[in-house]
XYZ file of C-alpha atoms in Angstrom:
442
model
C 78.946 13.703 -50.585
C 76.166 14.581 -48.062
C 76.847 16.742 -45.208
C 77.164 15.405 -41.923
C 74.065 15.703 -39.682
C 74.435 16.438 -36.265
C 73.267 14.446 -33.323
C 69.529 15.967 -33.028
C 68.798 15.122 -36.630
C 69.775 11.595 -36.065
C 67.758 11.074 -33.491
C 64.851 12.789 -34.764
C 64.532 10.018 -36.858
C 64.208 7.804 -34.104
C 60.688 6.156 -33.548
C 60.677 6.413 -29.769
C 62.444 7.006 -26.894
C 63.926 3.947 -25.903
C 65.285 3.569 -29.698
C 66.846 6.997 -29.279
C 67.957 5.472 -26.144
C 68.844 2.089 -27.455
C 70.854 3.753 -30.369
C 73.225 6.142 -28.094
C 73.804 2.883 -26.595
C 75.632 1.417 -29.554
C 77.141 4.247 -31.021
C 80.552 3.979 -29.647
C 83.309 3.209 -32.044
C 84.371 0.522 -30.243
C 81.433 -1.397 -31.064
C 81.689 -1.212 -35.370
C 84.017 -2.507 -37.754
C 84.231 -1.868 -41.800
C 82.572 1.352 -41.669
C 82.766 3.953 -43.866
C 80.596 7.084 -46.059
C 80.583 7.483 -49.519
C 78.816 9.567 -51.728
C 75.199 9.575 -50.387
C 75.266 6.377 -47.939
C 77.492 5.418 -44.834
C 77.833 1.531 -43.897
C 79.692 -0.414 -41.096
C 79.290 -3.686 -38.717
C 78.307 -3.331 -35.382
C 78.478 -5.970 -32.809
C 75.864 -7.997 -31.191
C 74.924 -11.135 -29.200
C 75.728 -13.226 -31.983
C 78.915 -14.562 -33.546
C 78.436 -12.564 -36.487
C 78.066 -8.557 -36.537
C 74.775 -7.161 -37.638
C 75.547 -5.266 -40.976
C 73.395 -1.963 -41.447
C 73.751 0.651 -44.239
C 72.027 4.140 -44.477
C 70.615 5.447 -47.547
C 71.314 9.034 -46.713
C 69.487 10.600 -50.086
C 65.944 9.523 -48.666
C 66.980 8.353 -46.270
C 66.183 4.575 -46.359
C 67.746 1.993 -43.941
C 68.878 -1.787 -44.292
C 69.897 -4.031 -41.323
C 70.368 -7.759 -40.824
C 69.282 -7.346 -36.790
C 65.396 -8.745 -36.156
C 64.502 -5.993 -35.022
C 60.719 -4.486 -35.871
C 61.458 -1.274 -35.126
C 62.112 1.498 -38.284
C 64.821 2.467 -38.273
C 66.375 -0.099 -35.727
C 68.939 0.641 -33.009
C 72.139 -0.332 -34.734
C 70.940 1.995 -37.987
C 70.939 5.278 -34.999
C 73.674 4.222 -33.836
C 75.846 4.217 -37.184
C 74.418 7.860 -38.069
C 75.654 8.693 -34.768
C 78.471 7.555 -35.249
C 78.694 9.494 -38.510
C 77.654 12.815 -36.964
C 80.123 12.581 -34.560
C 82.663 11.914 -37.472
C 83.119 8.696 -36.142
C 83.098 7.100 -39.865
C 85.793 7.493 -42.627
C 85.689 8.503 -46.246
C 85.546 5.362 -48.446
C 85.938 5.314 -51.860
C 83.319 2.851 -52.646
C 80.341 0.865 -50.472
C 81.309 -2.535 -49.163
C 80.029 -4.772 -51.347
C 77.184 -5.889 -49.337
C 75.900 -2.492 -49.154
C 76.810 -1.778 -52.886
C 74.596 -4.508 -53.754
C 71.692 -3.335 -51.561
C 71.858 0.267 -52.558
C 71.942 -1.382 -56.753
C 68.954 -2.923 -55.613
C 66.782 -0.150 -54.523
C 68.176 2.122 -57.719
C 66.892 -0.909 -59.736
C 63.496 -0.752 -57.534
C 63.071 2.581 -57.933
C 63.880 2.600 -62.467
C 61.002 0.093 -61.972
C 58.492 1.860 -59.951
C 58.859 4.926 -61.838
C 58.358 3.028 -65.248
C 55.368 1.541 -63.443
C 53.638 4.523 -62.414
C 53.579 6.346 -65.832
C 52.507 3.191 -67.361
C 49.746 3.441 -64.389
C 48.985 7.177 -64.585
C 48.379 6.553 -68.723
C 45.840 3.529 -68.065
C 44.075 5.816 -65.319
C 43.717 8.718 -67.050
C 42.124 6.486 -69.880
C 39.144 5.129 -67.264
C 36.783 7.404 -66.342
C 35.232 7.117 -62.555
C 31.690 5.534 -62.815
C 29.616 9.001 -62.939
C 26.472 6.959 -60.984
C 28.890 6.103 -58.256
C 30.061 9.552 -57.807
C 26.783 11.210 -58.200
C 25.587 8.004 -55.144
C 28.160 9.805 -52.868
C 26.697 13.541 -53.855
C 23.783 13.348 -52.907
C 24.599 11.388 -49.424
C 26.915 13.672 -48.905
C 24.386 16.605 -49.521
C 21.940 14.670 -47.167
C 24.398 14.016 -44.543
C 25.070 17.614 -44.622
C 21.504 18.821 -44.078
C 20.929 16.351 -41.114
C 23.993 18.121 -39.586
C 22.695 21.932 -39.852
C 19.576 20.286 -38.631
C 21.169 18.775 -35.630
C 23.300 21.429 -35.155
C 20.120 24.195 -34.634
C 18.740 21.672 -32.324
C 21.915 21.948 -30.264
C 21.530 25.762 -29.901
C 17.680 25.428 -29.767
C 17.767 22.937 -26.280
C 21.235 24.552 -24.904
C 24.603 22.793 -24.943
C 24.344 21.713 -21.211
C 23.551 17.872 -22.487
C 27.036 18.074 -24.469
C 29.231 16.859 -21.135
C 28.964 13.485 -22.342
C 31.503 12.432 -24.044
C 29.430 10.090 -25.872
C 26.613 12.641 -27.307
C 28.742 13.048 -30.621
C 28.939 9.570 -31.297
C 25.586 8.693 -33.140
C 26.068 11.896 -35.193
C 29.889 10.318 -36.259
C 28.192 7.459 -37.267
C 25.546 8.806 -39.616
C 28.278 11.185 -41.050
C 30.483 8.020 -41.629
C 27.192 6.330 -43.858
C 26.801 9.659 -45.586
C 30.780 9.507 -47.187
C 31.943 12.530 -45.187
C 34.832 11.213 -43.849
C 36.166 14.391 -43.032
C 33.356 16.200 -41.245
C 32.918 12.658 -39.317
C 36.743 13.372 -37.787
C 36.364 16.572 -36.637
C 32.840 15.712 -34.951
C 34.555 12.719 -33.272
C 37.042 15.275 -31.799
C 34.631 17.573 -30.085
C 35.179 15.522 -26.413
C 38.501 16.967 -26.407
C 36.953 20.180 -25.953
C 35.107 19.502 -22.614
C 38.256 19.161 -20.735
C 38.663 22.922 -20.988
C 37.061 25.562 -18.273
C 35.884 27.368 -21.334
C 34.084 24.562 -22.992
C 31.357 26.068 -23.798
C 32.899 29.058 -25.915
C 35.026 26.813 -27.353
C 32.044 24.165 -28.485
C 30.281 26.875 -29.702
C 33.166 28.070 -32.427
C 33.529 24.324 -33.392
C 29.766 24.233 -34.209
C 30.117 27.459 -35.972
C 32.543 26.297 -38.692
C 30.601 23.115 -39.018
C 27.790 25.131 -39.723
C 30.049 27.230 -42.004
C 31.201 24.192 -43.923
C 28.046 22.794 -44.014
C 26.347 25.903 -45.518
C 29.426 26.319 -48.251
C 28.746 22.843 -49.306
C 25.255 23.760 -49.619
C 25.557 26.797 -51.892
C 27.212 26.121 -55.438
C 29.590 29.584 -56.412
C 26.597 30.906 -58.935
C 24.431 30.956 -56.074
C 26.613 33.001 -53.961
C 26.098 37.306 -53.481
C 28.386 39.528 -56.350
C 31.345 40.186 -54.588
C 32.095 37.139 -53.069
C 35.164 34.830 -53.740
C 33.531 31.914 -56.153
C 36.626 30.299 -57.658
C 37.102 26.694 -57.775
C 39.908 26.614 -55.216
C 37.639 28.001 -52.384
C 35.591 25.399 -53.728
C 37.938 23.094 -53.588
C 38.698 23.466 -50.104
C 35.231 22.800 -48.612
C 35.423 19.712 -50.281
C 38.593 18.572 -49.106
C 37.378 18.948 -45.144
C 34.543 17.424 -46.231
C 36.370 14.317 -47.087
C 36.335 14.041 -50.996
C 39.942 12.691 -51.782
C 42.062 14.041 -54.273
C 44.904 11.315 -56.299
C 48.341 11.564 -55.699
C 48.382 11.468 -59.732
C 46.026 14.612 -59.828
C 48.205 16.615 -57.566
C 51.756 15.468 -59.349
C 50.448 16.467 -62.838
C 49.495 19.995 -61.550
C 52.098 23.011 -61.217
C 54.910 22.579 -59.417
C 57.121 24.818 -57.133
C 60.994 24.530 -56.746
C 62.206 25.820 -54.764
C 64.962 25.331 -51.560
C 62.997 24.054 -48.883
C 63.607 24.261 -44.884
C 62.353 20.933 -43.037
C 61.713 22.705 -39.841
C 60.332 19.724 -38.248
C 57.620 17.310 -38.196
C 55.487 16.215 -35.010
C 53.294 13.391 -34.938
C 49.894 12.376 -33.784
C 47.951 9.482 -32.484
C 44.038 8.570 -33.604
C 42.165 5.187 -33.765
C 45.445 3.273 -33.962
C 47.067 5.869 -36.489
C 50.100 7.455 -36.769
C 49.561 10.708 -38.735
C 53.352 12.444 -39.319
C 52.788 16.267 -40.333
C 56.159 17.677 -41.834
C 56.917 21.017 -42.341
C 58.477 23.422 -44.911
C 58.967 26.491 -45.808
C 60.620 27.618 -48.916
C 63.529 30.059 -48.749
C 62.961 32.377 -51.817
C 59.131 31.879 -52.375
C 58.850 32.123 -48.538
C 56.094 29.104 -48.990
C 54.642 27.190 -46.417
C 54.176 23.352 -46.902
C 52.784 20.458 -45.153
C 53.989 16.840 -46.367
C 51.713 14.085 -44.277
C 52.349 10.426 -44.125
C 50.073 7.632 -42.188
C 50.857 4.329 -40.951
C 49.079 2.353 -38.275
C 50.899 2.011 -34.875
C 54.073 0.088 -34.824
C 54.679 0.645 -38.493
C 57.557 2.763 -39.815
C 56.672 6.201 -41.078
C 58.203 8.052 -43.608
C 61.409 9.791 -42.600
C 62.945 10.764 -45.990
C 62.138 14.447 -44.343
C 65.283 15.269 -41.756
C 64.530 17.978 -39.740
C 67.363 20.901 -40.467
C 68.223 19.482 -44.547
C 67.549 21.658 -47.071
C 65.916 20.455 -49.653
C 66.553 21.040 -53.653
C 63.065 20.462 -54.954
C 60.080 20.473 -56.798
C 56.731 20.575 -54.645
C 53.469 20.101 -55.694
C 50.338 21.557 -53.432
C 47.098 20.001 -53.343
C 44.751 22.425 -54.330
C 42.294 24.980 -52.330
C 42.198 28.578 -51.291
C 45.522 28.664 -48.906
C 47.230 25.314 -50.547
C 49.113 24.000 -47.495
C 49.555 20.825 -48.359
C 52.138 19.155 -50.871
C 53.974 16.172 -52.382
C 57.778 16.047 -53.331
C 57.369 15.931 -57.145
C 61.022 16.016 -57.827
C 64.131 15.900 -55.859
C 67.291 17.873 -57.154
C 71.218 17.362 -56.904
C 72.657 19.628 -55.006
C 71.088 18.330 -51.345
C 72.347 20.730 -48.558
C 71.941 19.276 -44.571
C 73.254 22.207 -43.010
C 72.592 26.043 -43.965
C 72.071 28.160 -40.538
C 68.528 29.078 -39.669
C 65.642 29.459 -42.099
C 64.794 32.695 -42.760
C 62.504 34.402 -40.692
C 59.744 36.796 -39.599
C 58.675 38.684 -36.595
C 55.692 37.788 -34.884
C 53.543 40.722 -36.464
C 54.533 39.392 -40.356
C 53.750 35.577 -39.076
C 50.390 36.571 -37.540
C 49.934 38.414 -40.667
C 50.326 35.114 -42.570
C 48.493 32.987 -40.954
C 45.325 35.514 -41.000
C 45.990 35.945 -44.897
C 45.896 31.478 -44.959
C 42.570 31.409 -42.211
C 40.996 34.260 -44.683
C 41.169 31.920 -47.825
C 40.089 28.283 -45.666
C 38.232 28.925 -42.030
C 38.902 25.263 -40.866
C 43.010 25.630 -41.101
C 43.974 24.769 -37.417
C 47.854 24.598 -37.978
C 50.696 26.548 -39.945
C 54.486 26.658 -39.678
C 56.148 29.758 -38.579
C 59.648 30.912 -38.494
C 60.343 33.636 -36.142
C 63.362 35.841 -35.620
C 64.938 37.391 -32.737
C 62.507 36.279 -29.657
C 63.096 34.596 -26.278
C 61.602 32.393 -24.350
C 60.196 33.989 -21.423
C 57.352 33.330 -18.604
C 54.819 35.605 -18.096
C 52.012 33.879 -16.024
C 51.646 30.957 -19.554
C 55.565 30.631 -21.650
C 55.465 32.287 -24.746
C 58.311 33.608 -27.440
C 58.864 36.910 -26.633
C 59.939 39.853 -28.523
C 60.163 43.881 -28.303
C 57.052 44.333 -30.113
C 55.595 41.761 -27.985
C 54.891 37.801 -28.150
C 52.942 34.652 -29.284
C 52.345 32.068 -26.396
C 53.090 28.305 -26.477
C 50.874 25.567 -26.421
C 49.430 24.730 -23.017
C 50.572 21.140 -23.484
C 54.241 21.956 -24.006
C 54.965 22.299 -20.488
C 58.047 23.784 -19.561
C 60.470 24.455 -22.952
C 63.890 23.342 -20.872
C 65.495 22.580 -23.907
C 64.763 25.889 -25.928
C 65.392 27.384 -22.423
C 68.528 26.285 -22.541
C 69.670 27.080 -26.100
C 68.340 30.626 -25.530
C 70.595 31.478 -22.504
C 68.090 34.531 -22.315
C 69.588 35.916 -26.006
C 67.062 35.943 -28.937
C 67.661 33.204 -31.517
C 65.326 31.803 -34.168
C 62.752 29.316 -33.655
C 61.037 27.250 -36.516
C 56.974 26.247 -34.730
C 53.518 25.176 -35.681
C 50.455 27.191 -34.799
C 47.813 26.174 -33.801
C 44.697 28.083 -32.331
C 45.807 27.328 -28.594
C 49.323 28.275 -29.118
C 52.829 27.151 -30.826
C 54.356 23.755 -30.596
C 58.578 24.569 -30.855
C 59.733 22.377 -33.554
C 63.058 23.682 -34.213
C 65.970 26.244 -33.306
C 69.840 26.789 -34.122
C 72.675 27.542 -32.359
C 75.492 30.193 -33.192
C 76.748 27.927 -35.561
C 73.788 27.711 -37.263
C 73.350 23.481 -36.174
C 70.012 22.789 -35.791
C 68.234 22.074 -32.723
C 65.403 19.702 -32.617
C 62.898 20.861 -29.855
């Protein structure tokens, strides 16, 4: 049987607020009947406004939820509100599922036989057709010409000053053209430059962005044979460019590649907002290859988002990394038995050995603007801007996180552990523990 989570892994599952909200609202006991846990999923009936109960059951291997409320919402309040229950070991040991949730949970084992049967058959037919070679070769060279307008437009920039860039509509005939030429990926970042403008030091700032555009611009440009002896000319750095360019690589491609097992910390995942898109970035780290990992998911606002990630499990598995000069990204390959929710705090580094990471990862791809950290034994403390403080010094947090009350508080003022994402403006807290080693969702 799974280990219980605690109360902040529940609710970072939650979608928003007012579900986390909604769900501590119906997570008394008083309000469920014929609950119980078993093996990997807990079940129970939890009164509405009906005459009958809403019945929800919890998946708790992915997890994946079921609930006969109308709700839209994924998961839904009464789904919270029985993990809540759970954590709070409000739910006992059954030897079997009811059989409405029995027959659900045979369901999705049946789905799942069939999907997997359905994707080799897939991946065999694929790897028999070939892409159309005058298609690909089509997006080349508009990539290639796309490119060369941008280094173009880019020495114009520095040519007539940056003073015109205030608007926050001068990028947005460049985005356009970018869009036509297949570059997906150099399109976002160029639509992301206004953000930049609402800093006092805009103009240093705008200047570094236009330098790695230039940068990936120019590596596009020049194959590896072209490129001066010494220099790094392996496919993976090759790789990379292309990537932030915006050439896609298939799940199918990445899954038949190597993969890593290995036990991995969810440390936490934070989500993001753009052109009506959710974009969830989760984060791992394993604990004996001491790899970082990145598992994204999309779905367009109002849609339910992956969440078989919780923040604090420990996961058994096989991972496998897209590929590129500091491989960051992966997809679960393989999940093992064994699943363990609740092992104390991730191992971790001071801020010296994480700095020294994330300079090794920025050495291999420029562009890389985030990268989980664990760090050991620092504080929060105030010193003009918050940062996480330690003897040998300390890394500062992200403007935007405003005051960290609740890391505040779980610090008392003694060092603890504290899982975060960099970024080049500072660290967004994801995660800490407390003595007992429960995490703490930030």
């Amino acid at each position: 049987m799974i280990e219980r989570w605690n109360r902040d892994q529940v609710l970072a599952l939650a979608p928003d607020a007012p579900s986390r909200k909604a769900a501590q609202g119906v997570s008394s006991p008083g309000k469920w009947s014929g609950v119980g846990v078993a093996a990997e999923a807990v079940w129970g009936e939890c009164a509405g406004s009906g005459s009958k109960p809403y019945r929800a059951c919890v998946d708790l291997s992915e997890p994946a939820y079921r609930c006969s409320c109308p709700s839209r919402k994924f998961p839904c309040k009464h789904a919270l509100g029985l993990l809540l229950l759970w954590s709070a070991d409000g739910v006992p040991a059954a030897e079997r599922p009811a059989d409405w949730a029995a027959e659900w949970l045979d369901q999705r084992k049946a789905r799942a036989a069939g999907a997997a049967a359905s994707s080799s058959g897939a991946g065999r037919a694929a790897s028999a057709s070939a892409p159309d070679p005058r298609r690909a070769e089509l997006r080349e060279q508009r990539v290639t010409a796309g490119l060369a307008e941008l280094e173009r437009w880019l020495a114009d920039q520095v040519r007539q000053g940056i003073a015109g860039s205030r608007r926050h509509d001068h990028w947005d005939g460049l985005v356009k053209r970018l869009v036509d030429a297949q570059a997906p990926g150099v399109a976002g970042t160029v639509s992301r430059l206004g953000a930049v403008l609402s800093h006092e030091d805009w103009p240093a700032r705008l200047l570094g962005e236009y330098a790695l555009l230039h940068l990936l611009a120019v590596a596009h440009r020049r194959p590896p044979a072209a490129r001066e002896p010494g220099e790094d000319s392996g496919a993976e750095l090759l790789q990379t460019v292309r990537e932030r360019i915006g050439f896609p690589v298939a799940k199918e491609e990445v899954l038949a590649g190597r993969t890593v097992r290995d036990l991995w910390d969810v440390l936490g995942r934070r989500d993001s907002e753009q052109d009506r898109l959710i974009t969830r970035r989760v984060w791992l780290r394993g604990r004996a290859t001491g790899r970082a990992a990145l598992v994204l998911s999309f779905a367009p606002v109002g849609q339910a988002l992956d969440a078989s990630l919780v923040t604090g499990a420990v996961l058994d598995a096989d991972l496998a990394f897209y590929p590129g000069s500091a491989p960051l990204r992966a997809l679960v390959a393989v999940r093992h038995d064994g699943e363990a929710v609740s092992a104390g705090p991730a191992p971790g580094n001071t801020p010296e050995q994480a700095l020294e990471e994330v300079a090794r990862a920025l050495a291999g791809d420029p562009w890389l603007d985030s990268w989980p950290m664990v760090l050991e034994a620092v504080t929060p403390a105030k010193n003009g801007s918050w940062l996480l403080a330690s003897p040998a010094g300390g890394l500062p947090l992200h403007p935007s996180c405003g005051t960290p009350w609740r890391l505040v508080a779980a610090s008392g003022g003694h060092p603890l552990t504290v899982a975060a994402e960099w970024t080049p403006e500072g660290l967004w807290p994801l995660t800490t523990w407390d003595e007992k080693g429960q995490v703490i969702v930030l």
